Coordinates of C-alpha atoms and ligand atoms in Angstrom, one line a residue:
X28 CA -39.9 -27.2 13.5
X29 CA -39.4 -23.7 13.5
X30 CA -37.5 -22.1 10.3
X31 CA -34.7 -19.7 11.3
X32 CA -33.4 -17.4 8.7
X33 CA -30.3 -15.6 8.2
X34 CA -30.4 -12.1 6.7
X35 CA -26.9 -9.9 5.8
X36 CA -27.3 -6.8 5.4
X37 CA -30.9 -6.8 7.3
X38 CA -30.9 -3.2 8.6
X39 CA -30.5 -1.7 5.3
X40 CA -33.4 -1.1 3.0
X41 CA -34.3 -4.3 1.4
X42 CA -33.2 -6.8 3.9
X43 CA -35.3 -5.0 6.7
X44 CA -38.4 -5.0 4.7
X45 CA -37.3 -9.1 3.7
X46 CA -37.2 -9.7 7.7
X47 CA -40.4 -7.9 8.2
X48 CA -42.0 -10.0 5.6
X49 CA -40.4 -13.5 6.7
X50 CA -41.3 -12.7 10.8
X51 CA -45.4 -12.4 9.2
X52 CA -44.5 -16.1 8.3
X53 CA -45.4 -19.2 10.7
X54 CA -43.0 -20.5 12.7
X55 CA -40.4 -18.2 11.4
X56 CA -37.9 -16.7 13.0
X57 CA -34.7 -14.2 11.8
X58 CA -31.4 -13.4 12.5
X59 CA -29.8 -10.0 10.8
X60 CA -26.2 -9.7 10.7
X61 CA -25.0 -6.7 9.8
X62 CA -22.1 -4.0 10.3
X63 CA -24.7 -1.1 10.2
X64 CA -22.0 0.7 7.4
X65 CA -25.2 2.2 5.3
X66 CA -28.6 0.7 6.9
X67 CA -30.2 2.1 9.6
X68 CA -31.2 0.6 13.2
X69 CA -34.5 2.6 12.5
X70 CA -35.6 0.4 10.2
X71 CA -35.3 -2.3 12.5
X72 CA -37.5 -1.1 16.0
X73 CA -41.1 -2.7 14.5
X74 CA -38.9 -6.0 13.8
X75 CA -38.4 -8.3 16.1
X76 CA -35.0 -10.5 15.6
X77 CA -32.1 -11.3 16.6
X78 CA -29.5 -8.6 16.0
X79 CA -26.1 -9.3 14.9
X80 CA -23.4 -6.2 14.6
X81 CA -21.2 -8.3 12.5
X82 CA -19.4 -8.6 9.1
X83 CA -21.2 -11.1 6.8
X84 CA -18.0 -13.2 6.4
X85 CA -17.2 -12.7 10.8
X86 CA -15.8 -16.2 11.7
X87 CA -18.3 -17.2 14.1
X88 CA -21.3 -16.0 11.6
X89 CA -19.3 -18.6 8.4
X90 CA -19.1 -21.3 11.6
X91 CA -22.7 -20.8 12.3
X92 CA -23.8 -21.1 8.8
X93 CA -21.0 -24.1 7.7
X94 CA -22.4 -25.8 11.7
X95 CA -26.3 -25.5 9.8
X96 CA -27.5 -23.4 12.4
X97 CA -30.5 -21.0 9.7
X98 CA -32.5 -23.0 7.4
X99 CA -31.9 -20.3 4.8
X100 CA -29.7 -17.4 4.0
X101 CA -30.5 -14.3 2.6
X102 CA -27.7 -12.4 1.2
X103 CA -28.2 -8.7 1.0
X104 CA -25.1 -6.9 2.6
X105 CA -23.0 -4.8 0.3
X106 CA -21.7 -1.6 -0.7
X107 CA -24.5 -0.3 -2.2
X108 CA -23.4 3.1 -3.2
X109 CA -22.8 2.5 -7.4
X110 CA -20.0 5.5 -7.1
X111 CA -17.6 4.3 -4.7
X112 CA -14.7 3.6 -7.1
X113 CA -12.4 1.8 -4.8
X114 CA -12.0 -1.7 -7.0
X115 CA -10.3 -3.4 -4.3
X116 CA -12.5 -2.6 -1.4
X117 CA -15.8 -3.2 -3.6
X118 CA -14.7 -6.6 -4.5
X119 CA -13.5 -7.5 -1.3
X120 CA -16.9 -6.8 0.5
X121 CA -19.2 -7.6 -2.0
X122 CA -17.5 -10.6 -3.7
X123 CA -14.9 -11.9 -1.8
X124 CA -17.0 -12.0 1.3
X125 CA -19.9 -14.1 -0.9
X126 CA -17.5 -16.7 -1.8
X127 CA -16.8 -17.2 1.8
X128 CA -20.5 -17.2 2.5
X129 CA -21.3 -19.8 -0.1
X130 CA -18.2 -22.2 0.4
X131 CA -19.5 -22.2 4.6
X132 CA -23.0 -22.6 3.6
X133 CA -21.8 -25.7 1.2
X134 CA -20.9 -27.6 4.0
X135 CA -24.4 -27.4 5.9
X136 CA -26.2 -27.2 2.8
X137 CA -27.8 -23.9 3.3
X138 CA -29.9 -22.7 0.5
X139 CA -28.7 -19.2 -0.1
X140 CA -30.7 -16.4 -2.1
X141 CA -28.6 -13.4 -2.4
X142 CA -28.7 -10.1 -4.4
X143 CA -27.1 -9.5 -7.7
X144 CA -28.3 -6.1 -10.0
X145 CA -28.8 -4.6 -12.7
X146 CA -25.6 -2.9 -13.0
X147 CA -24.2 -6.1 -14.1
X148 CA -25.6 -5.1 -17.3
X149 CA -24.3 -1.9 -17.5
X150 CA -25.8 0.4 -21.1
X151 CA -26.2 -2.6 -23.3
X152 CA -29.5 -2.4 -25.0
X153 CA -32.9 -3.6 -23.1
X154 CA -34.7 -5.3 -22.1
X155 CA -31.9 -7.0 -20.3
X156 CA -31.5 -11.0 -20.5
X157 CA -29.9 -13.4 -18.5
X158 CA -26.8 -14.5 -20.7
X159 CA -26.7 -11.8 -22.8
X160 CA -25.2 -8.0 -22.3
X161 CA -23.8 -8.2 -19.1
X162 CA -21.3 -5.6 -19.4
X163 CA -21.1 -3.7 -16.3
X164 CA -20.0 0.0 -16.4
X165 CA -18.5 0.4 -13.0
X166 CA -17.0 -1.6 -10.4
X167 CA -20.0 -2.6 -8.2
X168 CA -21.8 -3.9 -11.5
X169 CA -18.8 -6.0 -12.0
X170 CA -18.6 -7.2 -8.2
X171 CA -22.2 -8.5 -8.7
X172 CA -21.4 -10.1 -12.1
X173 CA -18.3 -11.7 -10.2
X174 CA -20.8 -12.9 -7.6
X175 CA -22.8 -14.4 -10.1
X176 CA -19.8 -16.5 -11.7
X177 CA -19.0 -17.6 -8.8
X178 CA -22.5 -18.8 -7.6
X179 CA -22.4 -20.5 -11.0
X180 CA -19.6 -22.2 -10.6
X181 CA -21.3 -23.7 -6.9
X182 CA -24.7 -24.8 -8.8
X183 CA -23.7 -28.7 -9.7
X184 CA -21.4 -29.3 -6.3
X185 CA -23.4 -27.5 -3.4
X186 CA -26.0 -29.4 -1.8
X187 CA -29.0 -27.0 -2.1
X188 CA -30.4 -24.1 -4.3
X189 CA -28.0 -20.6 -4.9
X190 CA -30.9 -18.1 -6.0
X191 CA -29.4 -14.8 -7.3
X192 CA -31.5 -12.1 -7.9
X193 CA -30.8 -9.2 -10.2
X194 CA -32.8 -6.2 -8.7
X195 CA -33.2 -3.5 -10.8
X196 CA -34.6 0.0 -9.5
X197 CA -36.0 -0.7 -6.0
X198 CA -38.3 1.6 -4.2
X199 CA -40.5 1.8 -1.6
X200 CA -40.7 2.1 2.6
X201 CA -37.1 1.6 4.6
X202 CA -34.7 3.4 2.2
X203 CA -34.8 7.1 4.1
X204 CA -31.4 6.0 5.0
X205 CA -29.9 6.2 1.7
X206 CA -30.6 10.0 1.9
X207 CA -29.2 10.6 5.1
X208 CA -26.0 9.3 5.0
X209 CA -22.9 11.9 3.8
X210 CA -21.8 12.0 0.2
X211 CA -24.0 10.6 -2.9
X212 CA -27.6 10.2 -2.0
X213 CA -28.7 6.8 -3.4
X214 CA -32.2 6.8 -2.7
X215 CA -35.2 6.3 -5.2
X216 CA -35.9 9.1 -7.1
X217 CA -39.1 9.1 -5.6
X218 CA -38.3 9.1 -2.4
X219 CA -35.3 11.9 -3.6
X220 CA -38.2 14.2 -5.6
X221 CA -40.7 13.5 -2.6
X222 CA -38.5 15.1 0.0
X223 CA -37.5 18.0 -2.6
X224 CA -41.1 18.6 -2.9
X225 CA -41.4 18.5 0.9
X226 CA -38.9 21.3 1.6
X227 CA -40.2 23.8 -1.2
X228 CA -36.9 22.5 -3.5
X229 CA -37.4 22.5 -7.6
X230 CA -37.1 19.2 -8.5
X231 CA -33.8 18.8 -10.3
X232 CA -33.5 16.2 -12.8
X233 CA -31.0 14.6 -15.6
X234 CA -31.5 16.5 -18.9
X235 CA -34.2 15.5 -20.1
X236 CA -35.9 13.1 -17.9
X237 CA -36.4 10.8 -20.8
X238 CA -34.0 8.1 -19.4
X239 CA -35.8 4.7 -19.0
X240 CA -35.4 2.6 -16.4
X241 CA -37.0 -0.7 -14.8
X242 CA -38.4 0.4 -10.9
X243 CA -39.7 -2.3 -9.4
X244 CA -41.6 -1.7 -5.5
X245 CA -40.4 -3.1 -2.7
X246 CA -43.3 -5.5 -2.6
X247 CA -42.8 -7.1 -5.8
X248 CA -38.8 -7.4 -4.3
X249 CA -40.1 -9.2 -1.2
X250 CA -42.2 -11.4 -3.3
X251 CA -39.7 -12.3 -5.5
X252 CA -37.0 -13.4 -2.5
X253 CA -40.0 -15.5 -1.1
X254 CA -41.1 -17.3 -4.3
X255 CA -37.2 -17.7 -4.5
X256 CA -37.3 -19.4 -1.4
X257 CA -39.5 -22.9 -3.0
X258 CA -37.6 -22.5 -6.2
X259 CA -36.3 -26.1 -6.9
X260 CA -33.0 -25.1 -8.6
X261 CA -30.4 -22.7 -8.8
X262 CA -30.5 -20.0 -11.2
X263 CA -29.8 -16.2 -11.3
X264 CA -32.6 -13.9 -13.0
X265 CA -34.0 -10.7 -12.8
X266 CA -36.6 -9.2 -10.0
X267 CA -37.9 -6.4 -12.2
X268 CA -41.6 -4.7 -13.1
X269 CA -40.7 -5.8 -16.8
X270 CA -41.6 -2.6 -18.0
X271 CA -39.3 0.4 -18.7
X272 CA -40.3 3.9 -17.5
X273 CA -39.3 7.2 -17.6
X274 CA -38.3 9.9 -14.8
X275 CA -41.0 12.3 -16.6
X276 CA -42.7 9.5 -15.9
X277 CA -41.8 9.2 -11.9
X278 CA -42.3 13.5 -11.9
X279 CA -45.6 12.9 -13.1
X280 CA -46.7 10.6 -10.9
X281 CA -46.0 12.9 -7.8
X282 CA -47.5 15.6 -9.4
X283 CA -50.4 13.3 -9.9
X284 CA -50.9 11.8 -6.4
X285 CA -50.2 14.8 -4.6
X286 CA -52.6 17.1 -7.0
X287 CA -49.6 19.7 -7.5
X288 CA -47.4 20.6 -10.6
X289 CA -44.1 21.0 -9.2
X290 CA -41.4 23.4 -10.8
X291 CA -38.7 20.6 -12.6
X292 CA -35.0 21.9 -13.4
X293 CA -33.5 19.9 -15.8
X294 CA -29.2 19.6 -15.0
X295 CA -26.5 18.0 -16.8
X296 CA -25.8 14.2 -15.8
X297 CA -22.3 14.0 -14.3
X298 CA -22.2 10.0 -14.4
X299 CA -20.4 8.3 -17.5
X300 CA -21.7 4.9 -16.1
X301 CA -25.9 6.0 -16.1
X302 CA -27.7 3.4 -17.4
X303 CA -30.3 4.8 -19.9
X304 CA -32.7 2.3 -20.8
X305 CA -33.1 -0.9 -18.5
X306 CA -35.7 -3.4 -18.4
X307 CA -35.9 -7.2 -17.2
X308 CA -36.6 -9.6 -19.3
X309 CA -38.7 -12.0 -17.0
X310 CA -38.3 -14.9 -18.8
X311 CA -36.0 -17.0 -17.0
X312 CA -37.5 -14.8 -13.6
X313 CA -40.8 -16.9 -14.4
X314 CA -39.1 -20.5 -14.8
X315 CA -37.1 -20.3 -11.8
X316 CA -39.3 -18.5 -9.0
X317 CA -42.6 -19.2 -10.6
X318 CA -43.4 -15.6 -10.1
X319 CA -44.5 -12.5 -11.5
X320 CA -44.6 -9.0 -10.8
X321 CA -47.8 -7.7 -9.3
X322 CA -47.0 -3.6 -9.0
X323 CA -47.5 -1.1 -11.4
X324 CA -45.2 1.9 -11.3
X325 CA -48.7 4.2 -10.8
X326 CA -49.8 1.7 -8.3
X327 CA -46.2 1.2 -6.0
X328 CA -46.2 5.0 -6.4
X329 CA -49.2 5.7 -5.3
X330 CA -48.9 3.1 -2.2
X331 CA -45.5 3.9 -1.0
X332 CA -46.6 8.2 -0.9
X333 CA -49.9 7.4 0.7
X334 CA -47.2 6.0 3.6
X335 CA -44.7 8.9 3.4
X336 CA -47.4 11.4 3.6
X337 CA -48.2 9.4 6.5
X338 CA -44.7 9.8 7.9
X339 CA -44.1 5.9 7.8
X340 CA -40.6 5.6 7.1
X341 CA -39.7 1.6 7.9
X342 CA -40.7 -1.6 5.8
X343 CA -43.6 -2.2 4.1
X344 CA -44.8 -5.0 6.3
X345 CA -44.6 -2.9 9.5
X346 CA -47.1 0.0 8.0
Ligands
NAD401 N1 -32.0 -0.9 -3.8 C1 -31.8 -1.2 -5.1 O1 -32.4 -0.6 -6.0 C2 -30.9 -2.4 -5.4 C3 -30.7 -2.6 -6.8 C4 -29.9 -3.7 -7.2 C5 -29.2 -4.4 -6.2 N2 -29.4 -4.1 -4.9 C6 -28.7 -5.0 -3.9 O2 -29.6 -5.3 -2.9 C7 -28.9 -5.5 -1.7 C8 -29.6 -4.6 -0.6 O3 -29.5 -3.3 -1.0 P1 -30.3 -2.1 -0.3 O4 -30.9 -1.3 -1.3 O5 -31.1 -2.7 0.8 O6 -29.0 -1.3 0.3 P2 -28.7 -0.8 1.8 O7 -27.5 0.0 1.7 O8 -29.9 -0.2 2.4 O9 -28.4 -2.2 2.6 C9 -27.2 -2.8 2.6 C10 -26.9 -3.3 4.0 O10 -25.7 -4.1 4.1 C11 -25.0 -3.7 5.2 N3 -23.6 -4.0 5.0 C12 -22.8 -3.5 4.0 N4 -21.6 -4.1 4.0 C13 -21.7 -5.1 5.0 C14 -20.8 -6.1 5.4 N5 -19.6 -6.2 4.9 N6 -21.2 -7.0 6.4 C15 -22.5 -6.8 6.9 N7 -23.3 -5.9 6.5 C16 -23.0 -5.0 5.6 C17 -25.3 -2.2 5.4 O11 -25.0 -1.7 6.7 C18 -26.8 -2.1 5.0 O12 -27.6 -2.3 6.1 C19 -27.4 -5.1 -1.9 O13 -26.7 -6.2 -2.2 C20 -27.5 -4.3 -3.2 O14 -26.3 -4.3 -4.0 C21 -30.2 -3.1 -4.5

């Protein structure tokens, strides 16, 4: 029979590149559902799916999911900018809107696989563990910690598997979007340094680059959320490379691939909240997907500008 999948948030960065993966699948097809807020139609015209302009807790979407109508969910809608301080709004979408999501997909027994983050463990020291340090620093690391709890409290009462995934620096194809939109530009840095480079721009960077944090490519993500897919319990853990880099690091790599050495401005860091050193501890990532991360920063890098410099700007899978 033929698998039909539910993706929120499915025009945005990670959930296109998740439908572009799942439509490569066998008898697989997808349904995206989201209120195009911060993702981008764009990265949706190499995938073919049915389109839903909707809210992820819309009435009819809950009916659909609480009538068994997907054979999976995929959870990625959000507010994804980390400096929209609003509390009330950020909980509302992010959490509140889950809660109704899992109780509907209770009733049909929907396994659900949604994202959580690394913000959830705000500056407490790396590498980051599940059940240890979670001390957000901001109000979206705190709606994804709240999403966890709740999950949690689901694991012994709903029928199937509640996956949650803690990304941690995502980059890759589908996320020009996130640099296009007015206000704080929340694309990688790579993709941010790239298009600096591109325009003749210094690349400016957080005194003194030596921040370390966990970037993991958008393949590795989209392996992750498939292993996470056979996993045969319910569990939250980390989607990370496992290792911790620098942004000297990321600078150096674009010099590298593009055989420049590009003038770098080093500027004060306005953000309290930055998170200077994270890194997944894969631990409980390897017990419950049975996975591991295949992408090196040199090698994602190296991929994902050999496609930029090739003007590709949707998913991976649609290169
Ligand atoms: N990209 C990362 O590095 C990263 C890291 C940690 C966690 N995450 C999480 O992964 C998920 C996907 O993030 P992304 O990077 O693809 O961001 P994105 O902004 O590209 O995608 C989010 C999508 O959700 C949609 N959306 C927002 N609110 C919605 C709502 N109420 N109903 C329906 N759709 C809604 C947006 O229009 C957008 O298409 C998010 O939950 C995010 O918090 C991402």
């Amino acid at each position: 029979m033929k698998e039909r999948i539910l993706i929120t948030g499915g025009a945005g960065f990670i959930g296109s590149n998740l439908a572009a993966a799942l439509l490569k699948r066998p008898n697989t097809d997808v349904v995206i559902a989201d209120d195009f807020s911060s993702g981008d139609w764009r990265n949706l015209i190499d995938v073919d799916c049915e389109v839903r302009a909707v809210f992820c807790d819309d009435t009819q979407l809950l009916q659909d999911i609480a009538n068994g109508h997907f054979s999976a969910i995929y959870h990625e809608a959000a507010i994804t900018d980390t400096t929209v301080m609003d509390q009330k709004l950020m909980m509302n979408v992010n959490t509140d809107a889950f809660a109704a999501l899992l109780e509907a997909s209770a009733q049909s027994g929907t396994r659900v696989i949604y994202a959580s983050s690394a913000g959830t463990y705000g500056n407490s020291p790396a590498p980051n563990c599940i059940g240890s340090g979670e001390e957000p620093e901001n109000i979206y690391g705190f709606s994804k910690l709240a999403m966890d709890r709740i999950a949690a409290r689901w694991y012994d009462k709903h029928p199937s598997s509640i996956i949650g995934l803690r990304y941690f620096n995502v980059y890759g194809p589908g996320e020009h979007h996130k640099n296009e939109r007015d206000g704080t530009k929340t694309a990688s840095m790579m993709l941010q340094w790239y298009q600096c480079i591109q325009a003749g721009n210094p690349i400016k960077a957080f005194e003194h680059g030596e921040q370390r944090r966990d970037f993991v490519y958008i393949g590795d993500v989209i392996g992750a959320n498939l292993a996470a897919l056979e996993s045969s319990r319910s569990g939250v853990c980390n989607v990370g490379s496992g290792k911790a880099r620098s942004y000297n690091d990321i600078i150096n790599n674009l010099n590298r691939t593009l055989s420049i050495q590009h003038p770098v401005e080093f500027i004060h860091n306005p953000f309290p909240f930055f998170q200077d050193h994270t890194e997944a501890d894969l631990t409980e990532t390897s017990a419950l997907l049975h996975w591991q991360p295949q992408w090196s920063l040199e090698q994602g890098m190296d991929d994902y500008i050999k496609l930029l410099e090739k003007g590709h700007r949707g998913p991976l899978e649609t290169a």
